[in-house]
Each structure stands twice: as structure tokens, then as C-alpha cells.
């Protein structure tokens, strides 16, 4: 194909990617970015190719393709661009850390995030990248159950966010700080940070992000022992958002798990059991990968209801799922609640 024709197709593909990247359907965004990367790669434009590979990686994280996102990050890190473009290197390392974190490869994720932060120290006057680097290391540390270490560096992220003009980055940063505060039991701080995140995220008109944030906020509130009207409001906002955009089977199963935990916290075990049973049937019909944590949650509810035989069945089912996941080397998301952490 003539070079000029390739340039035309690449420009057309890039315009298409730009037009849909905030539409909420991450699978379409992923496919569009992949086409851009392919075309710019054929043109020999490594800068553009690596940009769109990075966009692919971000969409792969959002669609739960964590193992593939890790391989995408590895591919980008081999580009010669990594030697001179340190800001981009920080972003790719944070992508790599997120992919590892979501596969429960916590030590590797923390090491990668620390490398990103170390690279960041040699860069001046980039509040955006600095915020992403701190956010990345905090998310990895919390997932690795190193909340004390994470809390020790929350002030640098908070101070950096005051200078970040990018609304999405600021929103994700306050989202992460809220998660951390809830994990540490600082409930008032958690609500304060999440309110700041909500104020930012509402401005970007990304319904998918809004749905994920509200479900995640409810999830970490429940983990912190909070199950009040604010928690219920978050679940309802997430439900309404997914009603608008559709939501994929994995996301809807995650939201059902959050709602079930709300019912458990408020003493309505029968409602929680019925909801989980229906959610698992719907998820199977929608092609969602089975999630051991949801079956375990249902087993706990069934035990509390005195249905020991059914509870044992669900525990056995969860064990089989875990063995299957381990056998395919991180091919599936480790657990739905990792969506609490923005990538």
C-alpha cells in the first residue's frame, strides 16, 4: 500500500479514536487504539505507535485484561523512546504496576511503582506525572497490605494534587486518597477525599468513570465498616450510570457484590442471598469470567442463614475457580474489588 494511503488511514483512525475515547465503551476504545498503533507502526512512527500502545494498555486495564496490559507495557518499555522521554517512561511504569497489582503480583507491582517514583525525582515541574506516580505507589502499597507505608506518603500526593490542572488526574488522585483513608480507618478523611474526587469526576462527563468511582467508593466504605445512607447513595448512582451505558457483565457482577455486602451489613441476609444468586446467573449468561470472591461471599451469607450444604457447595465452587485461574497464569482479574483503585 502506498505510503500516502497509510498516512491517510492512520489520520482517519486517529480521528475515530479521538471521537470515541470518552464514550464509555472501553472495548471499542481499545480496538480503535490498536488500529492506530498498527498503522503508525507500519509507517515507522514509533512516537505515535507507542502513544497508542499506551492508550491500549489503559483500556486493557479498564476491561480487566490485566495480563495483556502487562505485556503491552513491556512492549512499550523496549522502545528507544524510553531512554529520553522520562515523563512517558513514568506513565508506562505506572501502567505496568497497575497491571501487576490487579493480578495480585504485589511485590513486583510495588517495585515497579517505586521505580516510577525514582524516575520522577529527576523530572522538574510536572505535577501531572508526579501525581500519577504517587497515586500508583499508594495503590500498590495498599493492595499489598502495606497501608502504613502508603499513609506515610499521602501528604505529598495531596499537596501535588492542589497544583494539578487535569481534572481527571486530580479526580483519580483524590479517589485514591479516599480509598487509603478508608483503609486506614480515617472515615472522615475518606469521605472528604471522595467528595473532592466526585466534584472533579462529575466535570469530565465520563459516565463509565462515574459508575466505577461510585461503586468503588461504596465498596471501600463497606470494607471500613460504613453502611449508611451515603454508601447506599453511591450504589444507586453507580446503578443508574450502568443503566445508561449498559455496563459489562464483570462490572455488573461487581456492583451486585457491593449491593449484597450492603444488605449483609444492614442485616438483610435473605435479600443478599437472592441478589447474589441472580447476579451469578446473569453474569454467566453475559459471559463474565467467574469470580471466586462472589461465590465466597454467597457461601458466607448461606452459612449465616443456616444453609450449610449450599454454603459448602459455593466454597467448593470458589476453590475450583481459584485453581483454574492459577492454572492459566493470571488470565483473569484477581478480584472484582480491585476496581476500587483507579488505574
mmCIF file of C-alpha atoms in Angstrom:
data_model
loop_
_atom_site.group_PDB
_atom_site.id
_atom_site.type_symbol
_atom_site.label_atom_id
_atom_site.label_comp_id
_atom_site.label_asym_id
_atom_site.label_seq_id
_atom_site.Cartn_x
_atom_site.Cartn_y
_atom_site.Cartn_z
ATOM 1 C CA UNK A 1 0.000 0.000 0.000
ATOM 2 C CA UNK A 2 1.426 3.407 -0.896
ATOM 3 C CA UNK A 3 2.877 5.446 1.974
ATOM 4 C CA UNK A 4 0.420 8.298 1.412
ATOM 5 C CA UNK A 5 -2.527 5.927 1.700
ATOM 6 C CA UNK A 6 -1.186 4.643 5.015
ATOM 7 C CA UNK A 7 -0.881 8.191 6.317
ATOM 8 C CA UNK A 8 -4.480 8.877 5.327
ATOM 9 C CA UNK A 9 -5.719 5.703 7.056
ATOM 10 C CA UNK A 10 -3.691 6.475 10.186
ATOM 11 C CA UNK A 11 -5.066 10.003 10.410
ATOM 12 C CA UNK A 12 -8.596 8.675 9.908
ATOM 13 C CA UNK A 13 -8.111 6.006 12.583
ATOM 14 C CA UNK A 14 -6.720 8.592 14.997
ATOM 15 C CA UNK A 15 -9.721 10.870 14.454
ATOM 16 C CA UNK A 16 -12.047 7.931 15.141
ATOM 17 C CA UNK A 17 -10.160 7.073 18.332
ATOM 18 C CA UNK A 18 -10.368 10.693 19.465
ATOM 19 C CA UNK A 19 -14.129 10.783 18.839
ATOM 20 C CA UNK A 20 -14.935 7.691 20.947
ATOM 21 C CA UNK A 21 -12.302 7.654 23.694
ATOM 22 C CA UNK A 22 -14.651 9.228 26.260
ATOM 23 C CA UNK A 23 -17.778 7.396 25.107
ATOM 24 C CA UNK A 24 -17.592 4.760 27.856
ATOM 25 C CA UNK A 25 -17.203 1.608 25.719
ATOM 26 C CA UNK A 26 -13.621 0.690 26.532
ATOM 27 C CA UNK A 27 -13.625 -2.310 24.207
ATOM 28 C CA UNK A 28 -14.294 -0.013 21.258
ATOM 29 C CA UNK A 29 -11.651 2.426 22.501
ATOM 30 C CA UNK A 30 -9.199 -0.464 22.797
ATOM 31 C CA UNK A 31 -9.871 -1.646 19.251
ATOM 32 C CA UNK A 32 -9.530 1.880 17.886
ATOM 33 C CA UNK A 33 -6.214 2.415 19.702
ATOM 34 C CA UNK A 34 -4.928 -0.931 18.439
ATOM 35 C CA UNK A 35 -5.695 0.058 14.860
ATOM 36 C CA UNK A 36 -3.881 3.375 15.326
ATOM 37 C CA UNK A 37 -0.848 1.615 16.808
ATOM 38 C CA UNK A 38 -0.793 -0.856 13.920
ATOM 39 C CA UNK A 39 -0.949 1.830 11.252
ATOM 40 C CA UNK A 40 1.614 4.143 12.842
ATOM 41 C CA UNK A 41 3.856 1.135 13.382
ATOM 42 C CA UNK A 42 3.631 0.351 9.677
ATOM 43 C CA UNK A 43 4.578 3.958 8.950
ATOM 44 C CA UNK A 44 7.610 3.691 11.223
ATOM 45 C CA UNK A 45 6.339 6.450 13.518
ATOM 46 C CA UNK A 46 7.462 4.998 16.842
ATOM 47 C CA UNK A 47 6.351 8.002 18.884
ATOM 48 C CA UNK A 48 2.750 7.711 17.686
ATOM 49 C CA UNK A 49 2.849 3.922 17.847
ATOM 50 C CA UNK A 50 3.965 3.956 21.481
ATOM 51 C CA UNK A 51 1.367 6.603 22.362
ATOM 52 C CA UNK A 52 -1.423 4.389 21.084
ATOM 53 C CA UNK A 53 0.055 1.267 22.646
ATOM 54 C CA UNK A 54 -0.114 3.150 25.938
ATOM 55 C CA UNK A 55 -3.773 4.012 25.258
ATOM 56 C CA UNK A 56 -4.349 0.328 24.534
ATOM 57 C CA UNK A 57 -2.815 -0.580 27.879
ATOM 58 C CA UNK A 58 -5.071 1.813 29.769
ATOM 59 C CA UNK A 59 -8.149 0.345 28.077
ATOM 60 C CA UNK A 60 -6.924 -3.189 28.754
ATOM 61 C CA UNK A 61 -6.777 -2.341 32.463
ATOM 62 C CA UNK A 62 -10.324 -0.961 32.345
ATOM 63 C CA UNK A 63 -11.619 -4.087 30.583
ATOM 64 C CA UNK A 64 -9.916 -6.454 33.027
ATOM 65 C CA UNK A 65 -7.292 -7.737 30.572
ATOM 66 C CA UNK A 66 -4.505 -7.310 33.100
ATOM 67 C CA UNK A 67 -2.078 -9.923 31.766
ATOM 68 C CA UNK A 68 -2.343 -8.426 28.279
ATOM 69 C CA UNK A 69 -1.879 -4.907 29.699
ATOM 70 C CA UNK A 70 1.323 -6.083 31.352
ATOM 71 C CA UNK A 71 2.627 -7.372 28.021
ATOM 72 C CA UNK A 72 1.656 -4.086 26.365
ATOM 73 C CA UNK A 73 3.667 -2.153 28.968
ATOM 74 C CA UNK A 74 6.634 -4.475 28.451
ATOM 75 C CA UNK A 75 6.471 -3.842 24.703
ATOM 76 C CA UNK A 76 6.488 -0.069 25.172
ATOM 77 C CA UNK A 77 9.406 -0.202 27.625
ATOM 78 C CA UNK A 78 11.537 -1.739 24.866
ATOM 79 C CA UNK A 79 11.057 1.325 22.634
ATOM 80 C CA UNK A 80 14.137 3.574 22.217
ATOM 81 C CA UNK A 81 11.899 6.467 23.296
ATOM 82 C CA UNK A 82 12.190 5.250 26.899
ATOM 83 C CA UNK A 83 15.810 6.418 27.039
ATOM 84 C CA UNK A 84 14.971 10.095 26.575
ATOM 85 C CA UNK A 85 11.290 10.659 27.356
ATOM 86 C CA UNK A 86 11.293 10.216 31.132
ATOM 87 C CA UNK A 87 7.769 11.547 31.629
ATOM 88 C CA UNK A 88 6.394 8.915 29.289
ATOM 89 C CA UNK A 89 8.538 6.276 30.986
ATOM 90 C CA UNK A 90 6.919 7.138 34.335
ATOM 91 C CA UNK A 91 3.452 6.718 32.810
ATOM 92 C CA UNK A 92 4.321 3.350 31.282
ATOM 93 C CA UNK A 93 5.847 2.101 34.530
ATOM 94 C CA UNK A 94 2.672 3.081 36.381
ATOM 95 C CA UNK A 95 0.667 1.178 33.757
ATOM 96 C CA UNK A 96 2.910 -1.847 34.335
ATOM 97 C CA UNK A 97 2.447 -1.534 38.099
ATOM 98 C CA UNK A 98 -1.351 -1.372 37.722
ATOM 99 C CA UNK A 99 -1.349 -4.497 35.557
ATOM 100 C CA UNK A 100 0.726 -6.367 38.135
ATOM 101 C CA UNK A 101 -1.328 -5.070 41.064
ATOM 102 C CA UNK A 102 -4.563 -6.264 39.502
ATOM 103 C CA UNK A 103 -3.053 -9.744 39.150
ATOM 104 C CA UNK A 104 -2.122 -9.751 42.868
ATOM 105 C CA UNK A 105 1.572 -9.744 41.946
ATOM 106 C CA UNK A 106 2.083 -7.263 44.734
ATOM 107 C CA UNK A 107 5.843 -7.317 45.288
ATOM 108 C CA UNK A 108 6.512 -6.772 41.577
ATOM 109 C CA UNK A 109 3.864 -4.051 41.440
ATOM 110 C CA UNK A 110 5.366 -2.163 44.389
ATOM 111 C CA UNK A 111 8.885 -2.451 42.924
ATOM 112 C CA UNK A 112 7.683 -1.109 39.570
ATOM 113 C CA UNK A 113 5.822 1.795 41.193
ATOM 114 C CA UNK A 114 8.896 2.649 43.250
ATOM 115 C CA UNK A 115 10.969 2.692 40.062
ATOM 116 C CA UNK A 116 8.464 5.115 38.523
ATOM 117 C CA UNK A 117 8.713 7.384 41.560
ATOM 118 C CA UNK A 118 12.514 7.247 41.406
ATOM 119 C CA UNK A 119 12.475 8.264 37.736
ATOM 120 C CA UNK A 120 10.061 11.052 38.641
ATOM 121 C CA UNK A 121 12.589 12.529 41.075
ATOM 122 C CA UNK A 122 14.805 13.538 38.134
ATOM 123 C CA UNK A 123 11.982 15.471 36.453
ATOM 124 C CA UNK A 124 11.109 19.021 37.392
ATOM 125 C CA UNK A 125 7.785 20.859 37.300
ATOM 126 C CA UNK A 126 5.434 18.086 36.218
ATOM 127 C CA UNK A 127 2.636 17.979 38.781
ATOM 128 C CA UNK A 128 0.561 15.742 36.495
ATOM 129 C CA UNK A 129 3.177 12.970 36.246
ATOM 130 C CA UNK A 130 4.165 13.342 39.903
ATOM 131 C CA UNK A 131 0.537 12.859 40.957
ATOM 132 C CA UNK A 132 0.255 9.738 38.805
ATOM 133 C CA UNK A 133 3.486 8.353 40.278
ATOM 134 C CA UNK A 134 2.388 8.887 43.890
ATOM 135 C CA UNK A 135 -1.071 7.551 43.131
ATOM 136 C CA UNK A 136 0.452 4.437 41.574
ATOM 137 C CA UNK A 137 2.725 3.631 44.508
ATOM 138 C CA UNK A 138 -0.028 4.243 47.069
ATOM 139 C CA UNK A 139 -2.476 1.954 45.252
ATOM 140 C CA UNK A 140 0.159 -0.796 45.025
ATOM 141 C CA UNK A 141 1.144 -0.476 48.681
ATOM 142 C CA UNK A 142 -2.459 -0.693 49.886
ATOM 143 C CA UNK A 143 -3.193 -3.740 47.749
ATOM 144 C CA UNK A 144 -0.036 -5.299 49.231
ATOM 145 C CA UNK A 145 -1.422 -4.630 52.753
ATOM 146 C CA UNK A 146 1.257 -2.008 53.412
ATOM 147 C CA UNK A 147 -1.174 0.718 54.413
ATOM 148 C CA UNK A 148 1.138 2.291 56.994
ATOM 149 C CA UNK A 149 3.801 2.852 54.337
ATOM 150 C CA UNK A 150 1.157 4.202 51.972
ATOM 151 C CA UNK A 151 -0.254 6.599 54.569
ATOM 152 C CA UNK A 152 3.252 7.910 55.257
ATOM 153 C CA UNK A 153 3.360 9.364 51.727
ATOM 154 C CA UNK A 154 -0.229 10.538 51.356
ATOM 155 C CA UNK A 155 0.657 14.173 52.090
ATOM 156 C CA UNK A 156 2.992 14.530 49.054
ATOM 157 C CA UNK A 157 0.170 13.306 46.790
ATOM 158 C CA UNK A 158 -2.380 15.598 48.434
ATOM 159 C CA UNK A 159 -0.082 18.624 48.063
ATOM 160 C CA UNK A 160 0.705 17.762 44.437
ATOM 161 C CA UNK A 161 -2.987 17.467 43.548
ATOM 162 C CA UNK A 162 -3.546 21.078 44.568
ATOM 163 C CA UNK A 163 -1.432 22.060 41.530
ATOM 164 C CA UNK A 164 -2.838 19.562 39.010
ATOM 165 C CA UNK A 165 -4.943 21.210 36.308
ATOM 166 C CA UNK A 166 -6.028 17.971 34.618
ATOM 167 C CA UNK A 167 -9.460 17.265 36.119
ATOM 168 C CA UNK A 168 -9.317 13.512 35.509
ATOM 169 C CA UNK A 169 -5.886 13.086 37.099
ATOM 170 C CA UNK A 170 -6.938 15.190 40.095
ATOM 171 C CA UNK A 171 -10.167 13.218 40.455
ATOM 172 C CA UNK A 172 -8.349 9.895 40.336
ATOM 173 C CA UNK A 173 -5.796 11.157 42.844
ATOM 174 C CA UNK A 174 -8.428 12.177 45.395
ATOM 175 C CA UNK A 175 -10.194 8.868 44.702
ATOM 176 C CA UNK A 176 -7.006 7.018 45.673
ATOM 177 C CA UNK A 177 -6.506 9.168 48.794
ATOM 178 C CA UNK A 178 -10.076 8.446 49.871
ATOM 179 C CA UNK A 179 -9.552 4.714 49.428
ATOM 180 C CA UNK A 180 -6.384 4.928 51.504
ATOM 181 C CA UNK A 181 -8.086 6.910 54.261
ATOM 182 C CA UNK A 182 -10.907 4.358 54.484
ATOM 183 C CA UNK A 183 -8.356 1.518 54.541
ATOM 184 C CA UNK A 184 -6.640 3.216 57.489
ATOM 185 C CA UNK A 185 -9.950 3.726 59.298
ATOM 186 C CA UNK A 186 -9.914 7.515 58.838
ATOM 187 C CA UNK A 187 -13.540 7.609 57.750
ATOM 188 C CA UNK A 188 -13.992 11.399 57.891
ATOM 189 C CA UNK A 189 -10.918 11.915 55.706
ATOM 190 C CA UNK A 190 -12.168 9.177 53.386
ATOM 191 C CA UNK A 191 -15.482 10.930 52.809
ATOM 192 C CA UNK A 192 -13.717 14.282 52.376
ATOM 193 C CA UNK A 193 -11.292 12.976 49.741
ATOM 194 C CA UNK A 194 -14.038 11.089 47.897
ATOM 195 C CA UNK A 195 -16.209 14.206 47.835
ATOM 196 C CA UNK A 196 -13.331 16.085 46.195
ATOM 197 C CA UNK A 197 -12.948 13.217 43.746
ATOM 198 C CA UNK A 198 -16.672 13.336 42.950
ATOM 199 C CA UNK A 199 -16.503 17.096 42.382
ATOM 200 C CA UNK A 200 -13.706 16.565 39.837
ATOM 201 C CA UNK A 201 -15.053 13.455 38.109
ATOM 202 C CA UNK A 202 -18.507 14.974 37.602
ATOM 203 C CA UNK A 203 -16.883 17.639 35.431
ATOM 204 C CA UNK A 204 -15.429 15.307 32.811
ATOM 205 C CA UNK A 205 -18.725 13.820 31.583
ATOM 206 C CA UNK A 206 -17.412 10.235 31.612
ATOM 207 C CA UNK A 207 -20.361 8.129 32.765
ATOM 208 C CA UNK A 208 -18.310 4.945 32.842
ATOM 209 C CA UNK A 209 -15.742 6.514 35.155
ATOM 210 C CA UNK A 210 -18.566 7.911 37.303
ATOM 211 C CA UNK A 211 -20.093 4.437 37.630
ATOM 212 C CA UNK A 212 -16.774 2.849 38.574
ATOM 213 C CA UNK A 213 -15.995 5.555 41.098
ATOM 214 C CA UNK A 214 -19.327 5.314 42.910
ATOM 215 C CA UNK A 215 -19.222 1.522 43.082
ATOM 216 C CA UNK A 216 -15.629 1.674 44.322
ATOM 217 C CA UNK A 217 -16.464 4.320 46.915
ATOM 218 C CA UNK A 218 -19.298 2.190 48.290
ATOM 219 C CA UNK A 219 -17.005 -0.836 48.298
ATOM 220 C CA UNK A 220 -14.270 0.782 50.398
ATOM 221 C CA UNK A 221 -16.862 2.305 52.734
ATOM 222 C CA UNK A 222 -18.235 -1.166 53.402
ATOM 223 C CA UNK A 223 -14.728 -2.524 53.935
ATOM 224 C CA UNK A 224 -14.247 0.225 56.536
ATOM 225 C CA UNK A 225 -17.453 -0.806 58.322
ATOM 226 C CA UNK A 226 -19.573 2.060 56.986
ATOM 227 C CA UNK A 227 -23.019 1.164 55.639
ATOM 228 C CA UNK A 228 -25.062 4.344 55.892
ATOM 229 C CA UNK A 229 -27.151 6.453 53.518
ATOM 230 C CA UNK A 230 -24.029 7.806 51.819
ATOM 231 C CA UNK A 231 -22.979 4.237 50.960
ATOM 232 C CA UNK A 232 -26.425 3.474 49.591
ATOM 233 C CA UNK A 233 -26.391 6.679 47.527
ATOM 234 C CA UNK A 234 -23.084 5.641 45.918
ATOM 235 C CA UNK A 235 -24.516 2.249 44.961
ATOM 236 C CA UNK A 236 -27.630 3.866 43.492
ATOM 237 C CA UNK A 237 -25.562 6.361 41.464
ATOM 238 C CA UNK A 238 -23.443 3.508 40.103
ATOM 239 C CA UNK A 239 -26.581 1.545 39.223
ATOM 240 C CA UNK A 240 -28.117 4.497 37.395
ATOM 241 C CA UNK A 241 -24.900 5.124 35.476
ATOM 242 C CA UNK A 242 -24.650 1.491 34.372
ATOM 243 C CA UNK A 243 -28.306 1.606 33.355
ATOM 244 C CA UNK A 244 -27.346 4.415 30.960
ATOM 245 C CA UNK A 245 -24.166 2.924 29.489
ATOM 246 C CA UNK A 246 -25.100 -0.750 29.791
ATOM 247 C CA UNK A 247 -22.105 -1.934 31.788
ATOM 248 C CA UNK A 248 -20.352 -5.188 31.019
ATOM 249 C CA UNK A 249 -21.061 -8.454 32.834
ATOM 250 C CA UNK A 250 -17.979 -8.185 35.073
ATOM 251 C CA UNK A 251 -18.869 -4.652 36.201
ATOM 252 C CA UNK A 252 -22.478 -5.573 36.933
ATOM 253 C CA UNK A 253 -21.381 -8.603 38.946
ATOM 254 C CA UNK A 254 -19.039 -6.371 40.926
ATOM 255 C CA UNK A 255 -21.849 -3.918 41.646
ATOM 256 C CA UNK A 256 -24.126 -6.772 42.717
ATOM 257 C CA UNK A 257 -21.449 -7.906 45.162
ATOM 258 C CA UNK A 258 -21.260 -4.414 46.599
ATOM 259 C CA UNK A 259 -25.049 -4.234 46.987
ATOM 260 C CA UNK A 260 -25.085 -7.684 48.609
ATOM 261 C CA UNK A 261 -22.493 -6.580 51.173
ATOM 262 C CA UNK A 262 -24.698 -3.548 51.874
ATOM 263 C CA UNK A 263 -27.630 -5.870 52.613
ATOM 264 C CA UNK A 264 -25.435 -8.055 54.850
ATOM 265 C CA UNK A 265 -24.222 -5.021 56.787
ATOM 266 C CA UNK A 266 -27.845 -3.979 57.333
ATOM 267 C CA UNK A 267 -28.976 -7.441 58.433
ATOM 268 C CA UNK A 268 -30.969 -8.442 55.333
ATOM 269 C CA UNK A 269 -29.348 -11.802 54.583
ATOM 270 C CA UNK A 270 -32.231 -13.197 52.533
ATOM 271 C CA UNK A 271 -32.108 -10.218 50.172
ATOM 272 C CA UNK A 272 -28.320 -10.555 49.857
ATOM 273 C CA UNK A 273 -28.622 -14.257 49.027
ATOM 274 C CA UNK A 274 -31.314 -13.734 46.403
ATOM 275 C CA UNK A 275 -29.363 -10.896 44.808
ATOM 276 C CA UNK A 276 -26.120 -12.922 44.593
ATOM 277 C CA UNK A 277 -27.902 -15.951 43.141
ATOM 278 C CA UNK A 278 -29.481 -13.846 40.385
ATOM 279 C CA UNK A 279 -26.268 -11.896 39.753
ATOM 280 C CA UNK A 280 -24.239 -15.072 39.201
ATOM 281 C CA UNK A 281 -26.839 -16.425 36.772
ATOM 282 C CA UNK A 282 -26.890 -13.100 34.878
ATOM 283 C CA UNK A 283 -23.084 -12.932 34.834
ATOM 284 C CA UNK A 284 -22.849 -16.431 33.381
ATOM 285 C CA UNK A 285 -25.393 -15.516 30.700
ATOM 286 C CA UNK A 286 -23.410 -12.345 29.957
ATOM 287 C CA UNK A 287 -20.138 -14.188 29.526
ATOM 288 C CA UNK A 288 -18.394 -12.775 32.622
ATOM 289 C CA UNK A 289 -15.433 -14.756 33.975
ATOM 290 C CA UNK A 290 -16.415 -16.485 37.187
ATOM 291 C CA UNK A 291 -15.199 -14.724 40.302
ATOM 292 C CA UNK A 292 -14.304 -16.733 43.379
ATOM 293 C CA UNK A 293 -14.886 -13.794 45.734
ATOM 294 C CA UNK A 294 -18.585 -13.593 44.828
ATOM 295 C CA UNK A 295 -19.100 -17.313 45.436
ATOM 296 C CA UNK A 296 -17.264 -16.976 48.758
ATOM 297 C CA UNK A 297 -19.453 -14.043 49.736
ATOM 298 C CA UNK A 298 -22.564 -16.073 48.939
ATOM 299 C CA UNK A 299 -21.214 -19.010 50.955
ATOM 300 C CA UNK A 300 -20.811 -16.732 53.977
ATOM 301 C CA UNK A 301 -24.376 -15.472 53.582
ATOM 302 C CA UNK A 302 -25.700 -19.022 53.235
ATOM 303 C CA UNK A 303 -23.783 -20.099 56.348
ATOM 304 C CA UNK A 304 -25.350 -17.222 58.296
ATOM 305 C CA UNK A 305 -28.775 -18.366 57.085
ATOM 306 C CA UNK A 306 -28.064 -21.924 58.289
ATOM 307 C CA UNK A 307 -27.938 -23.384 54.778
ATOM 308 C CA UNK A 308 -24.693 -25.257 55.377
ATOM 309 C CA UNK A 309 -24.930 -27.682 52.457
ATOM 310 C CA UNK A 310 -25.446 -24.885 49.922
ATOM 311 C CA UNK A 311 -22.677 -22.855 51.583
ATOM 312 C CA UNK A 312 -20.235 -25.738 51.239
ATOM 313 C CA UNK A 313 -21.171 -26.076 47.585
ATOM 314 C CA UNK A 314 -20.320 -22.418 46.947
ATOM 315 C CA UNK A 315 -16.998 -22.711 48.807
ATOM 316 C CA UNK A 316 -16.082 -25.729 46.661
ATOM 317 C CA UNK A 317 -17.045 -23.760 43.564
ATOM 318 C CA UNK A 318 -14.804 -20.874 44.634
ATOM 319 C CA UNK A 319 -11.896 -23.261 45.223
ATOM 320 C CA UNK A 320 -12.279 -24.725 41.728
ATOM 321 C CA UNK A 321 -12.290 -21.236 40.216
ATOM 322 C CA UNK A 322 -9.111 -20.275 42.095
ATOM 323 C CA UNK A 323 -7.318 -23.397 40.892
ATOM 324 C CA UNK A 324 -8.406 -22.705 37.313
ATOM 325 C CA UNK A 325 -7.177 -19.104 37.499
ATOM 326 C CA UNK A 326 -3.824 -20.193 38.931
ATOM 327 C CA UNK A 327 -3.515 -22.760 36.151
ATOM 328 C CA UNK A 328 -3.799 -20.151 33.386
ATOM 329 C CA UNK A 329 -1.262 -17.771 34.948
ATOM 330 C CA UNK A 330 -3.191 -14.617 35.737
ATOM 331 C CA UNK A 331 -5.538 -14.785 32.765
ATOM 332 C CA UNK A 332 -8.456 -13.467 34.840
ATOM 333 C CA UNK A 333 -8.866 -10.477 37.153
ATOM 334 C CA UNK A 334 -7.723 -11.423 40.647
ATOM 335 C CA UNK A 335 -10.812 -9.979 42.336
ATOM 336 C CA UNK A 336 -13.553 -7.575 41.492
ATOM 337 C CA UNK A 337 -12.763 -5.199 44.321
ATOM 338 C CA UNK A 338 -9.516 -4.142 42.661
ATOM 339 C CA UNK A 339 -11.745 -1.779 40.716
ATOM 340 C CA UNK A 340 -11.735 0.320 43.879
ATOM 341 C CA UNK A 341 -8.377 1.652 42.708
ATOM 342 C CA UNK A 342 -8.370 3.894 39.693
ATOM 343 C CA UNK A 343 -5.711 2.898 37.165
#
